[in-house]
Coordinates of C-alpha atoms in Angstrom, one line a residue:
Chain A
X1 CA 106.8 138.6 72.9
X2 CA 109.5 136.3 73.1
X3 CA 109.6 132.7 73.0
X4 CA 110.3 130.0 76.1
X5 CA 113.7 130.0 74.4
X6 CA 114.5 133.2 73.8
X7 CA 112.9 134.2 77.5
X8 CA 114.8 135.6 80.6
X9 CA 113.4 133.9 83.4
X10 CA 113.8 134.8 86.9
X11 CA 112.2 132.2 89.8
X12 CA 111.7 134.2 93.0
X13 CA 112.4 132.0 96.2
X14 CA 114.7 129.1 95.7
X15 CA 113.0 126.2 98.4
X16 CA 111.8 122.5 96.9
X17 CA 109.7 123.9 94.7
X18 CA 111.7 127.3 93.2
X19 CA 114.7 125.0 93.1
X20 CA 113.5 122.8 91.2
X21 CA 111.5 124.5 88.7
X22 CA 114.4 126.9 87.9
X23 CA 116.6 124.0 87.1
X24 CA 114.1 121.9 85.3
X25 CA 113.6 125.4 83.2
X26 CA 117.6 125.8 82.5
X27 CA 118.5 125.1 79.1
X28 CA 115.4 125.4 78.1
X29 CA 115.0 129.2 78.9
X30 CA 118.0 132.0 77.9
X31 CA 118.4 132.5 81.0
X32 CA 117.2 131.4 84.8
X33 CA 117.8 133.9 87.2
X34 CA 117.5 132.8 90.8
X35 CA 116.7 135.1 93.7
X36 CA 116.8 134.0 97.3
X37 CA 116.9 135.8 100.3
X38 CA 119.9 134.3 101.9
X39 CA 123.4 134.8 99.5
X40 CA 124.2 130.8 101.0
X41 CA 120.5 129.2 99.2
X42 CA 121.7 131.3 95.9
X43 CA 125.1 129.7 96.5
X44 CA 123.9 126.5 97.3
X45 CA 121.5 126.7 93.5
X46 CA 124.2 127.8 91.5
X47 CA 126.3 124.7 92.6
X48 CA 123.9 122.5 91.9
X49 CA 123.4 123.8 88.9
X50 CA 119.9 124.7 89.0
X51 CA 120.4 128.6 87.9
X52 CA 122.2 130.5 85.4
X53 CA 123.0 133.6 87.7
X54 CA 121.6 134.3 91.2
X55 CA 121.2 137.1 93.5
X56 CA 119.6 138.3 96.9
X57 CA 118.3 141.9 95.0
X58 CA 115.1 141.2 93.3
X59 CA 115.2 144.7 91.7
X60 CA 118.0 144.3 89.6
X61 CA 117.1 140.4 89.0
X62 CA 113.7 141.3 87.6
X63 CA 114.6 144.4 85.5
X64 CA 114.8 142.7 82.2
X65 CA 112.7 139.4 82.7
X66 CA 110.0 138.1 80.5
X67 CA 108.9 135.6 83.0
X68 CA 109.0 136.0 86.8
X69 CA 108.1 133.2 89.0
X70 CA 107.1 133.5 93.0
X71 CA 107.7 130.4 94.9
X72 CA 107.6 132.3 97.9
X73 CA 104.9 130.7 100.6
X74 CA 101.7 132.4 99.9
X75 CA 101.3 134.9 102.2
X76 CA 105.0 136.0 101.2
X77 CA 103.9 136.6 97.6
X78 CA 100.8 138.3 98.5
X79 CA 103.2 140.6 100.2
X80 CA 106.1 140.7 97.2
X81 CA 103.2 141.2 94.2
X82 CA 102.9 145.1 94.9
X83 CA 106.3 145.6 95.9
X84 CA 107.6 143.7 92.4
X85 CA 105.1 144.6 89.9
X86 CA 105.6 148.4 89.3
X87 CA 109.9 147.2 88.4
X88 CA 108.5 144.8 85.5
X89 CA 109.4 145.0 82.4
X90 CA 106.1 145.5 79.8
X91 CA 104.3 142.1 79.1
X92 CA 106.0 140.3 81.6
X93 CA 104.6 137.1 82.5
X94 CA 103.8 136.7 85.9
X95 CA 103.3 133.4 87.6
X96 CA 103.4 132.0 90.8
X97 CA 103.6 128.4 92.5
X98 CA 100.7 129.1 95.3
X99 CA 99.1 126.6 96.8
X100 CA 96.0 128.8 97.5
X101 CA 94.8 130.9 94.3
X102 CA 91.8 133.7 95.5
X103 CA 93.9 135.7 97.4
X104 CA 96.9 135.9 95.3
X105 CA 94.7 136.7 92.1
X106 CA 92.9 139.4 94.1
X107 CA 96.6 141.0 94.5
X108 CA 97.4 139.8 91.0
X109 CA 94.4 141.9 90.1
X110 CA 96.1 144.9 91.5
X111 CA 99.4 144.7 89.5
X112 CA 100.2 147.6 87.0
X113 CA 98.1 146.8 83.6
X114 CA 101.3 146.3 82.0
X115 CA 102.1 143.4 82.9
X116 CA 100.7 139.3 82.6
X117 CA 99.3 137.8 85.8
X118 CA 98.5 134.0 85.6
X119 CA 97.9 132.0 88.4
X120 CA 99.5 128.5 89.2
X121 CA 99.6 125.9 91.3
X122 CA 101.8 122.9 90.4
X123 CA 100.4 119.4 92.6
X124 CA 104.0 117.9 93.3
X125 CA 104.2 119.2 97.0
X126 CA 106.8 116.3 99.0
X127 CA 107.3 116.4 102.7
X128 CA 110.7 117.2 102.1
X129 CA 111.5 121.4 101.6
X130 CA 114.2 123.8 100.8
X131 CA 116.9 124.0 98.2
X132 CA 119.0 120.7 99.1
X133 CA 115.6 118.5 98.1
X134 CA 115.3 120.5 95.0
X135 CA 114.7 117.7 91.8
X136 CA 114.7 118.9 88.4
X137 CA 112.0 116.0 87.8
X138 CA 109.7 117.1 90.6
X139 CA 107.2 118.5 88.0
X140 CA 106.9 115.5 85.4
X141 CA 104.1 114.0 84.8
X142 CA 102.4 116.0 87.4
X143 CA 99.1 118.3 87.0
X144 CA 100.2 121.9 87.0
X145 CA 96.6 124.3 87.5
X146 CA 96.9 127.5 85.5
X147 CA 94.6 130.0 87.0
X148 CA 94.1 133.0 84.6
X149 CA 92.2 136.1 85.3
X150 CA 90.2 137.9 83.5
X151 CA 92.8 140.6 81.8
X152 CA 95.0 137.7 81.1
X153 CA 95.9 137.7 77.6
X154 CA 95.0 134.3 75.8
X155 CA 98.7 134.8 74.7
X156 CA 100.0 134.7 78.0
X157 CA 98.2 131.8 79.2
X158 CA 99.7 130.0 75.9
X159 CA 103.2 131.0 77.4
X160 CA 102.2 129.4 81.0
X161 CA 101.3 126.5 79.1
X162 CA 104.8 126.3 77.0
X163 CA 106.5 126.7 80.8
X164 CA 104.6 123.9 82.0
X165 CA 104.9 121.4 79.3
X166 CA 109.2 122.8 79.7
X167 CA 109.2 121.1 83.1
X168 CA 107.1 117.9 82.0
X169 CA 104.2 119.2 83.7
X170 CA 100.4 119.2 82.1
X171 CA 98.5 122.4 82.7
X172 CA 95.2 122.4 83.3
X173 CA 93.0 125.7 83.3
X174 CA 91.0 125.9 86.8
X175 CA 89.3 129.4 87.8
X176 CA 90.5 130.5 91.6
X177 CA 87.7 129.6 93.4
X178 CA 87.1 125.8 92.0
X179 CA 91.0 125.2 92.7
X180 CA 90.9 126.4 96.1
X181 CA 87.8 124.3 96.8
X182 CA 88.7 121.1 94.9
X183 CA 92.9 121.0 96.7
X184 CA 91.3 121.8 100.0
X185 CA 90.0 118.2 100.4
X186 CA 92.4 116.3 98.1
X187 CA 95.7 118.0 99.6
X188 CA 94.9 120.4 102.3
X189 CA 92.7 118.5 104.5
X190 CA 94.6 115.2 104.5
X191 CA 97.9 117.4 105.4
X192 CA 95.2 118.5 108.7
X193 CA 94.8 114.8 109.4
X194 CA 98.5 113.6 109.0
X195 CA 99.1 116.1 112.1
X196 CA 96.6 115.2 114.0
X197 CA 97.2 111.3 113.5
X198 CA 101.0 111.6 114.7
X199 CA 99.2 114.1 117.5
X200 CA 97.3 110.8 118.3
X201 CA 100.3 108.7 117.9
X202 CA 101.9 111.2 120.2
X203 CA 99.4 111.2 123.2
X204 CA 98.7 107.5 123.0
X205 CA 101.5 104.7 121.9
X206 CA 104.7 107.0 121.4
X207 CA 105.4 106.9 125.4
X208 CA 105.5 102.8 124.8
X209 CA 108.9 101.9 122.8
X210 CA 107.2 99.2 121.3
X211 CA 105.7 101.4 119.1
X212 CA 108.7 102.9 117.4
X213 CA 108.9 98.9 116.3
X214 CA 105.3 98.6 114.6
X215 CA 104.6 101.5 113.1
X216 CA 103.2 99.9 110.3
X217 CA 102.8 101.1 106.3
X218 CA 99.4 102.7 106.9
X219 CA 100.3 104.6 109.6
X220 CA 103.5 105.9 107.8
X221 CA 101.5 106.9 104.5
X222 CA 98.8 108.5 106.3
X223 CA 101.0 110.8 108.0
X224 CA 103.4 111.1 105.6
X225 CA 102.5 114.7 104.6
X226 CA 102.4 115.5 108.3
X227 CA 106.5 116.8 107.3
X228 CA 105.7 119.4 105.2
X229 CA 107.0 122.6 105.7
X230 CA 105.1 124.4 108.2
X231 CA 105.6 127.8 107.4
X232 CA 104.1 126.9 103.8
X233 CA 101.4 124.9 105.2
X234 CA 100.2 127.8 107.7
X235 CA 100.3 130.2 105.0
X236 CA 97.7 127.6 103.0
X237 CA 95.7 126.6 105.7
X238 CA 94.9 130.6 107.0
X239 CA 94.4 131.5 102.9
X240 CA 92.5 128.8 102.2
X241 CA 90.3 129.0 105.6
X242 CA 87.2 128.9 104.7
X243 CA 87.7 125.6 102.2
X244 CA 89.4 123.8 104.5
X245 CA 87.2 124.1 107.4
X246 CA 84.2 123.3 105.0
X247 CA 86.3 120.2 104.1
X248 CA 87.4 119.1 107.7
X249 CA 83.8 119.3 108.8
X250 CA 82.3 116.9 106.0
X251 CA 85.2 114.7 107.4
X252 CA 84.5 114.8 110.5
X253 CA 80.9 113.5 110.0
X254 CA 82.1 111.0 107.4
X255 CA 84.7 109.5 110.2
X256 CA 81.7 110.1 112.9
X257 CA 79.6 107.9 111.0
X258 CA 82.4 105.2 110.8
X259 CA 82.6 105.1 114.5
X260 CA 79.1 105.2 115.6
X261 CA 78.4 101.9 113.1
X262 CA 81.8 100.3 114.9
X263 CA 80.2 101.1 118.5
X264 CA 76.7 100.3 117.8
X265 CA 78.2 97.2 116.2
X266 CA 75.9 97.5 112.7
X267 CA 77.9 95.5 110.7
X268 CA 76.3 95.3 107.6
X269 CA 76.1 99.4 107.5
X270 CA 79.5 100.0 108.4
X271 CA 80.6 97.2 105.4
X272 CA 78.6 98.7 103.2
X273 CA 80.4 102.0 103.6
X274 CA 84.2 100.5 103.6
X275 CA 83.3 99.1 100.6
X276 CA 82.2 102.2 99.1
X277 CA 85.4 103.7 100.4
X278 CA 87.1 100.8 98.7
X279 CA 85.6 101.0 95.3
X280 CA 85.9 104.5 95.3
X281 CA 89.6 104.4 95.8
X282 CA 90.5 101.8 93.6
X283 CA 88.7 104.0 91.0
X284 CA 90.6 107.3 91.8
X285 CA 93.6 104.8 91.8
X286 CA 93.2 101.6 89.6
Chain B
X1 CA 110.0 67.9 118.6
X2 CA 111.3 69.1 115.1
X3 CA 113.7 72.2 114.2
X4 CA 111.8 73.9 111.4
X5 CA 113.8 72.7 108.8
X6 CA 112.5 69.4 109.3
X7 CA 108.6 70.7 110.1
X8 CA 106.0 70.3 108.3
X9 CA 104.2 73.2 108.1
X10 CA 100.3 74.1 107.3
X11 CA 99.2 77.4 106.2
X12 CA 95.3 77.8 106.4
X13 CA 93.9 80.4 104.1
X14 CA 96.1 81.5 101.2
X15 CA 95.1 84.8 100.7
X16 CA 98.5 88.0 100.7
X17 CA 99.1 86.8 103.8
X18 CA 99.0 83.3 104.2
X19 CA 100.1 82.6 100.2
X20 CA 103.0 85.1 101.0
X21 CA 104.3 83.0 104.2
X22 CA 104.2 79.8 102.6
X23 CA 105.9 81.0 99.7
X24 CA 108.8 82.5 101.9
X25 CA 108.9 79.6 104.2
X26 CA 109.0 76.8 101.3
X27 CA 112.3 75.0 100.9
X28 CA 113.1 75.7 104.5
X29 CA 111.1 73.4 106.3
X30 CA 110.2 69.9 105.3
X31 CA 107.2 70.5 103.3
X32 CA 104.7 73.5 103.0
X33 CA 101.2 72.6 102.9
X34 CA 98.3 75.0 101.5
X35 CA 94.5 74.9 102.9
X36 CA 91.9 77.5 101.1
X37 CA 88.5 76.8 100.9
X38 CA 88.3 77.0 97.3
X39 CA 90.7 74.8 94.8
X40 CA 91.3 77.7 92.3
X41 CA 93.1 78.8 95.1
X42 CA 94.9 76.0 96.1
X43 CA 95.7 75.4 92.3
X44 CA 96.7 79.3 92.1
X45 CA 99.5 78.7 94.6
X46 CA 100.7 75.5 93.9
X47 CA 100.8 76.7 89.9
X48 CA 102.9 80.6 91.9
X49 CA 105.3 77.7 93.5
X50 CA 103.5 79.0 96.8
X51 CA 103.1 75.4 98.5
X52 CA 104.7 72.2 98.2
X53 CA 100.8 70.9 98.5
X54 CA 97.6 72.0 98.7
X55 CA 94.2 70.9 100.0
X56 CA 90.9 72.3 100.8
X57 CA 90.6 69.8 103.2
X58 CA 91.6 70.9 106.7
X59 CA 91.1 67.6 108.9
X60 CA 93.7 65.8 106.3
X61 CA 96.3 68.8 106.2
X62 CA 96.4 69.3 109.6
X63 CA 96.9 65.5 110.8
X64 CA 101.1 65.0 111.2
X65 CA 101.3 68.6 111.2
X66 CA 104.5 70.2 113.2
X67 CA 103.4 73.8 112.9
X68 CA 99.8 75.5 111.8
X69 CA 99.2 78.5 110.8
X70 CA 95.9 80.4 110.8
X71 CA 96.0 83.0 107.8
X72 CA 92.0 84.3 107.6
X73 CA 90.6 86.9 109.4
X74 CA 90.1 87.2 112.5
X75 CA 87.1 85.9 113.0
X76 CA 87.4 82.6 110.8
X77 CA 90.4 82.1 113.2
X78 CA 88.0 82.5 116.0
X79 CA 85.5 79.7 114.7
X80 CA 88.4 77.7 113.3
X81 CA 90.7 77.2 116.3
X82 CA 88.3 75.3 118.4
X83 CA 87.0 72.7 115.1
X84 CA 91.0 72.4 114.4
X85 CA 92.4 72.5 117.5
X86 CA 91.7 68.9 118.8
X87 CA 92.7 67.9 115.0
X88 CA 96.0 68.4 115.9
X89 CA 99.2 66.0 116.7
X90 CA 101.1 66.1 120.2
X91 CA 103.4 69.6 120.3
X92 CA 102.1 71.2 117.5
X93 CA 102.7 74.9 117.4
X94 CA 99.6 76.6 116.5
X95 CA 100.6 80.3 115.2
X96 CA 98.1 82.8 113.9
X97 CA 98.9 86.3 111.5
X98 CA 95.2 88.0 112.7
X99 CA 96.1 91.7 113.3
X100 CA 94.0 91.9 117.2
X101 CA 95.1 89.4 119.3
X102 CA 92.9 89.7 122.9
X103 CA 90.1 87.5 121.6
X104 CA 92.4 84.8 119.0
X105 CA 94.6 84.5 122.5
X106 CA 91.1 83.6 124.2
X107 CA 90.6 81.0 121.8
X108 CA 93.7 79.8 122.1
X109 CA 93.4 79.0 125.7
X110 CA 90.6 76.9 125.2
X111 CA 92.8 74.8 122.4
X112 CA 93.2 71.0 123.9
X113 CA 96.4 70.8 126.1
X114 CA 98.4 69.3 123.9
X115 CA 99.0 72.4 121.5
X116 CA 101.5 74.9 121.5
X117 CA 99.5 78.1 121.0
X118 CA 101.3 81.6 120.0
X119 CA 99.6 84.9 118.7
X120 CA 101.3 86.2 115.8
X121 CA 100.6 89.3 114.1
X122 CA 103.2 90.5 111.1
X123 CA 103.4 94.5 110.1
X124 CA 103.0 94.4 106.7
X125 CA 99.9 94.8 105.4
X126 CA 99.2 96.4 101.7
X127 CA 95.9 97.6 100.2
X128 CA 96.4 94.6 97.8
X129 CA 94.9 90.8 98.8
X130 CA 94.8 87.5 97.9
X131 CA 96.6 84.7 96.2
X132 CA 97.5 86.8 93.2
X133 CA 99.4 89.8 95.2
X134 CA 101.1 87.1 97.5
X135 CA 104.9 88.0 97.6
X136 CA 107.6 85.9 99.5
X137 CA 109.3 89.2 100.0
X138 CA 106.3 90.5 102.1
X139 CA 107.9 89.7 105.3
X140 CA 111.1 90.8 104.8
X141 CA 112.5 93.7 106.8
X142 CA 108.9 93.9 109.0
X143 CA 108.0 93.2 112.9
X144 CA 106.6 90.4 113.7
X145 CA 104.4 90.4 116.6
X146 CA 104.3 87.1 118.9
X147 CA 101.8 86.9 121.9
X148 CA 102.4 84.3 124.0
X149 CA 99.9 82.6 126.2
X150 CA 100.8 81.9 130.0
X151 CA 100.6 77.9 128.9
X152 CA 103.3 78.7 125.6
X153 CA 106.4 77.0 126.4
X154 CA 109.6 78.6 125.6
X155 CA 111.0 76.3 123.5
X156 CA 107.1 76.9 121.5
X157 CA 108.0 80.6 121.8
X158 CA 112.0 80.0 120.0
X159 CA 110.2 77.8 117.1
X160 CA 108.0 80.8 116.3
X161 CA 111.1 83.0 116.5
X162 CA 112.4 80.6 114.3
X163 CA 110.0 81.0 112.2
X164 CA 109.6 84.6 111.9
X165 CA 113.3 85.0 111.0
X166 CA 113.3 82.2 108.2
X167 CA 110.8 84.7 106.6
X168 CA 112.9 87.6 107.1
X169 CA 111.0 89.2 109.6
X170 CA 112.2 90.5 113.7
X171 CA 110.3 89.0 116.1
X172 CA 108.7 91.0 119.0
X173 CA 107.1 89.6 122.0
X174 CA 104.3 91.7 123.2
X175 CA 100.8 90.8 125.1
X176 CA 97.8 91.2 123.4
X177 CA 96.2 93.8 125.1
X178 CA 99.4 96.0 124.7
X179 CA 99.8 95.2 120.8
X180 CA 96.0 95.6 120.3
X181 CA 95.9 98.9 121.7
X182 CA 99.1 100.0 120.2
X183 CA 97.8 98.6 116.5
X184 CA 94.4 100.9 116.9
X185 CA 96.4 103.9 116.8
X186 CA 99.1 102.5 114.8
X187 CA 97.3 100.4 111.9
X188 CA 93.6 100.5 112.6
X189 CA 92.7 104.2 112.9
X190 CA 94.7 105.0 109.9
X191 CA 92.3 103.0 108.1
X192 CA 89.1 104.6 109.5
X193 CA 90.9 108.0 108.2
X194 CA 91.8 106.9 104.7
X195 CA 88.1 105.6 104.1
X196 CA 86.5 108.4 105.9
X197 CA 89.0 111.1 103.6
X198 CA 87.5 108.7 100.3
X199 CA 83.8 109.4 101.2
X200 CA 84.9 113.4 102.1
X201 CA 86.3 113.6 98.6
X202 CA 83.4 111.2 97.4
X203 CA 80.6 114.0 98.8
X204 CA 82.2 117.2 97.8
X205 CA 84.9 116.9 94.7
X206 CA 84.6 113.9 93.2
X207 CA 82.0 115.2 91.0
X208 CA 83.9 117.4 89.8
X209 CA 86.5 115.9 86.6
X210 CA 89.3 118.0 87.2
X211 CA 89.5 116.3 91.1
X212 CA 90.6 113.1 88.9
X213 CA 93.5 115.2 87.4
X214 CA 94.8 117.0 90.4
X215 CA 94.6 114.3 93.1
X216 CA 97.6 114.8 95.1
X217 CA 100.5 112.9 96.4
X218 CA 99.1 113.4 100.4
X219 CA 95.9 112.6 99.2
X220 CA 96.9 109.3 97.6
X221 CA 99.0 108.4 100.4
X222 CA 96.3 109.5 103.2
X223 CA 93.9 107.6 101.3
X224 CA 95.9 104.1 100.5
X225 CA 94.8 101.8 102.8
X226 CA 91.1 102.5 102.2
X227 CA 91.8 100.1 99.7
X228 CA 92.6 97.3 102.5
X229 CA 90.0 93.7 102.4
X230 CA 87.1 94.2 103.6
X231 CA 86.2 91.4 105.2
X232 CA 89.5 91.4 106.5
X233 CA 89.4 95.1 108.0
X234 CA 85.7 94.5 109.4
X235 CA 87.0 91.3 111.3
X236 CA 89.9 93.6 112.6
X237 CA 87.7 96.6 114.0
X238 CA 85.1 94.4 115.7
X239 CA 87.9 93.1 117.4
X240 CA 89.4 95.5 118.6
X241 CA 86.5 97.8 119.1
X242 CA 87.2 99.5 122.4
X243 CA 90.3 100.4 121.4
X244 CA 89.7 101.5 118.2
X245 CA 87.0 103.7 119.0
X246 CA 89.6 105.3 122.1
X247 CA 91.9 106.1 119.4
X248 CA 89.6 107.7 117.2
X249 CA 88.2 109.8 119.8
X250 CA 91.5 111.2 120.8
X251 CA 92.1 111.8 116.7
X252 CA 88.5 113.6 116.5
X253 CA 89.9 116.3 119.6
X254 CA 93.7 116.7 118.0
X255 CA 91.6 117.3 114.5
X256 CA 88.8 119.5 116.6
X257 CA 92.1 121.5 118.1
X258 CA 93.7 122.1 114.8
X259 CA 90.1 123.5 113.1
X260 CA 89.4 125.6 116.2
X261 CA 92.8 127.5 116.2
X262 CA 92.8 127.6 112.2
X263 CA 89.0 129.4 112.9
X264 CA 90.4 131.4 115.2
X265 CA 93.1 132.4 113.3
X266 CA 95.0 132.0 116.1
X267 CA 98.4 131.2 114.2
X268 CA 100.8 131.1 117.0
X269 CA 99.2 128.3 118.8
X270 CA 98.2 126.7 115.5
X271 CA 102.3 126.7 114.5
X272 CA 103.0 125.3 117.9
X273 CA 101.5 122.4 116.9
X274 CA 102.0 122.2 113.3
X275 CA 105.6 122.3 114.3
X276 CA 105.1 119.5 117.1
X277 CA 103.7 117.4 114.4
X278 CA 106.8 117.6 112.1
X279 CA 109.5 117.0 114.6
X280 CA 106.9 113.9 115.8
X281 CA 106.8 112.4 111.7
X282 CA 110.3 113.4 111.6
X283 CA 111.0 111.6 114.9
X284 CA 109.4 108.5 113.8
X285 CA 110.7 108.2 110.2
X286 CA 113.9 110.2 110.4

């Protein structure tokens, strides 16, 4: 097993998050092989100097790797895991950037036993997406969750880790389940509410110009995850169903709540509760 | 009556809003005078260079004042306009920064006849308050919202103006009904959402220690303002109750759309207006 150094790595999909983690890698790695699926996004990689080599053909990209990386959408790498995993080399690493990890480590599960699956899930999304917002400092200081399964050797997970500390990242070991639970209220559920506040916006003050004038800071901040990249958020949202709708409905009575205080006009319940919303964020956040 | 460079100006209650107007109005009218209720305040922005003087004596402050503004929340506003209000010297303007206007423009039409009055409401709130965050760049860049009364002169109307643009910030006349209905959806319900997202992730994964390492950018930025005043954000919703609760209602059916169709799994409808939502963020904030 080779080093980080000594590794051929090739980073399957090159969007915001592909991009950026193949050019945070290069220099560090022997190699970064990019593969895209459009010759212009491989083009547009190698000059910005974010890959070694490139290529639309993941065959022949992934023939020799040591490390392949999917930062397809989810649903795409659910769909490229079978169709990659019998041309990998033996003791390949595999790792993905997922936003959603039990149904990419139930196809993980299914790869030939020769080769490494580790789950990952870095938490650096930006509303911004595709190669041209791709920042080799995207990843610093930023949680990256390493899911392992069971077969995956404690060897391997040690080489997820030394990719993860490459890109300034810190890993932290989650199992599938707990990950998908914990980021579907702390990343999937406000992304829910982003859309349906500028949905708000939409029906009620965007017909009056005066609004374009006051949208204020908390209105931006609230929805600023609203311009995400859809087809990566629908792939989340429909593998992390279940989660999510869990989540959205504790929301709902949480908000519910709120308002009924507001109308019935019980001040000293409805302070009580922004101040537990207060405390509480100041502690996530001090 | 006085240009503003030869006004002396009053700002009562020195908390981010008040301390950060009188520090970006000092040195460009003839004096700035401070009014908090408690002298460690005072003596906090006179030591920040805030003021030119302070008090916690209103009756004295206010006596050869040109122009007064009312910097507490909304509903110390509402009790103090009409014990101030006959305080007051001939022409006085008598501006205001509470974010709902229909019931301070009430007040303001019971103010003697010898005032000026003009609703003001400035975008630029932060999750920070008082004297210590006060910043005399808060205004800069940022609507201002005036609300004039039937009885507000326009010469009253082009000394706020003044005003607002010796602070940096672009004037915009609106009537109160119209701004407070526009500010529900635009400033008010965001809040209700961020606090209501805190006491999701309170309930569900906040017991959990690895929440505290993988809290998200959206979730920090959905959340932020649940860190508002609360005294400050109480005064605002009781204000503006009707419209507050209308906003939120049409939120709860955008949100109830979204779940339904994620439930469904219908994902072609679901794109629709995932995709709606973008171009909408993307409209507002291009």
């Amino acid at each position: 097993v080779r080093s980080l150094a000594a590794s051929r790595v090739v980073v399957i999909g090159l969007g915001l998050m592909g991009g950026s983690l193949a050019g945070a890698l290069r220099g560090r790695c022997r190699t970064v092989v990019g593969v895209a699926r459009r010759s212009e996004t491989v083009d547009l990689a190698r000059g910005r100097g974010l890959i070694d080599r490139g290529t639309t053909d993941v065959r022949s990209a992934v023939a020799n790797a040591d490390i392949v990386v999917f930062a397809t959408p989810v649903r795409i790498i659910l769909r490229q895991l079978p169709e990659v995993g019998p041309l990998l080399p033996d003791g390949c690493l595999v790792l993905d950037l997922g936003s959603t990890k039990a149904q990419i480590l139930e196809a993980m599960a299914a790869l030939p036993p020769h080769v490494e699956p580790l789950g990952g899930h870095p938490m650096c999304g930006r509303e911004l997406s595709g190669i041209e917002a791709a920042d080799v400092s995207l990843y610093r200081e930023r949680t990256f969750i390493l899911s392992p399964l069971e077969r995956t050797s404690a060897e391997a997970i040690e080489r997820g880790r030394e990719l993860v500390a490459a890109v300034g990242a810190s890993p932290l070991l989650l199992d599938a389940a707990r990950q998908d639970r914990l980021v579907a209220t702390l990343s999937h559920l406000p992304y829910l509410l982003a859309c349906s506040l500028v949905r708000t916006a939409d029906a009620t003050t965007s017909p009056d110009p005066a609004a374009w004038e006051i949208v204020a800071g908390g209105y931006r901040d609230t929805s600023r995850v609203a311009g995400s990249d859809v087809t990566m958020m629908l792939d989340i949202l429909v593998t992390n169903r279940d989660a999510v709708l869990a989540a959205a409905s504790v929301f709902r009575d949480k908000l519910d709540e709120l308002t009924r205080l507001l109308a019935a006009e019980d001040e000293p319940a409805l302070r009580d509760l922004l101040v537990a919303s207060r405390t509480e964020r100041r502690r996530m956040f001090p």
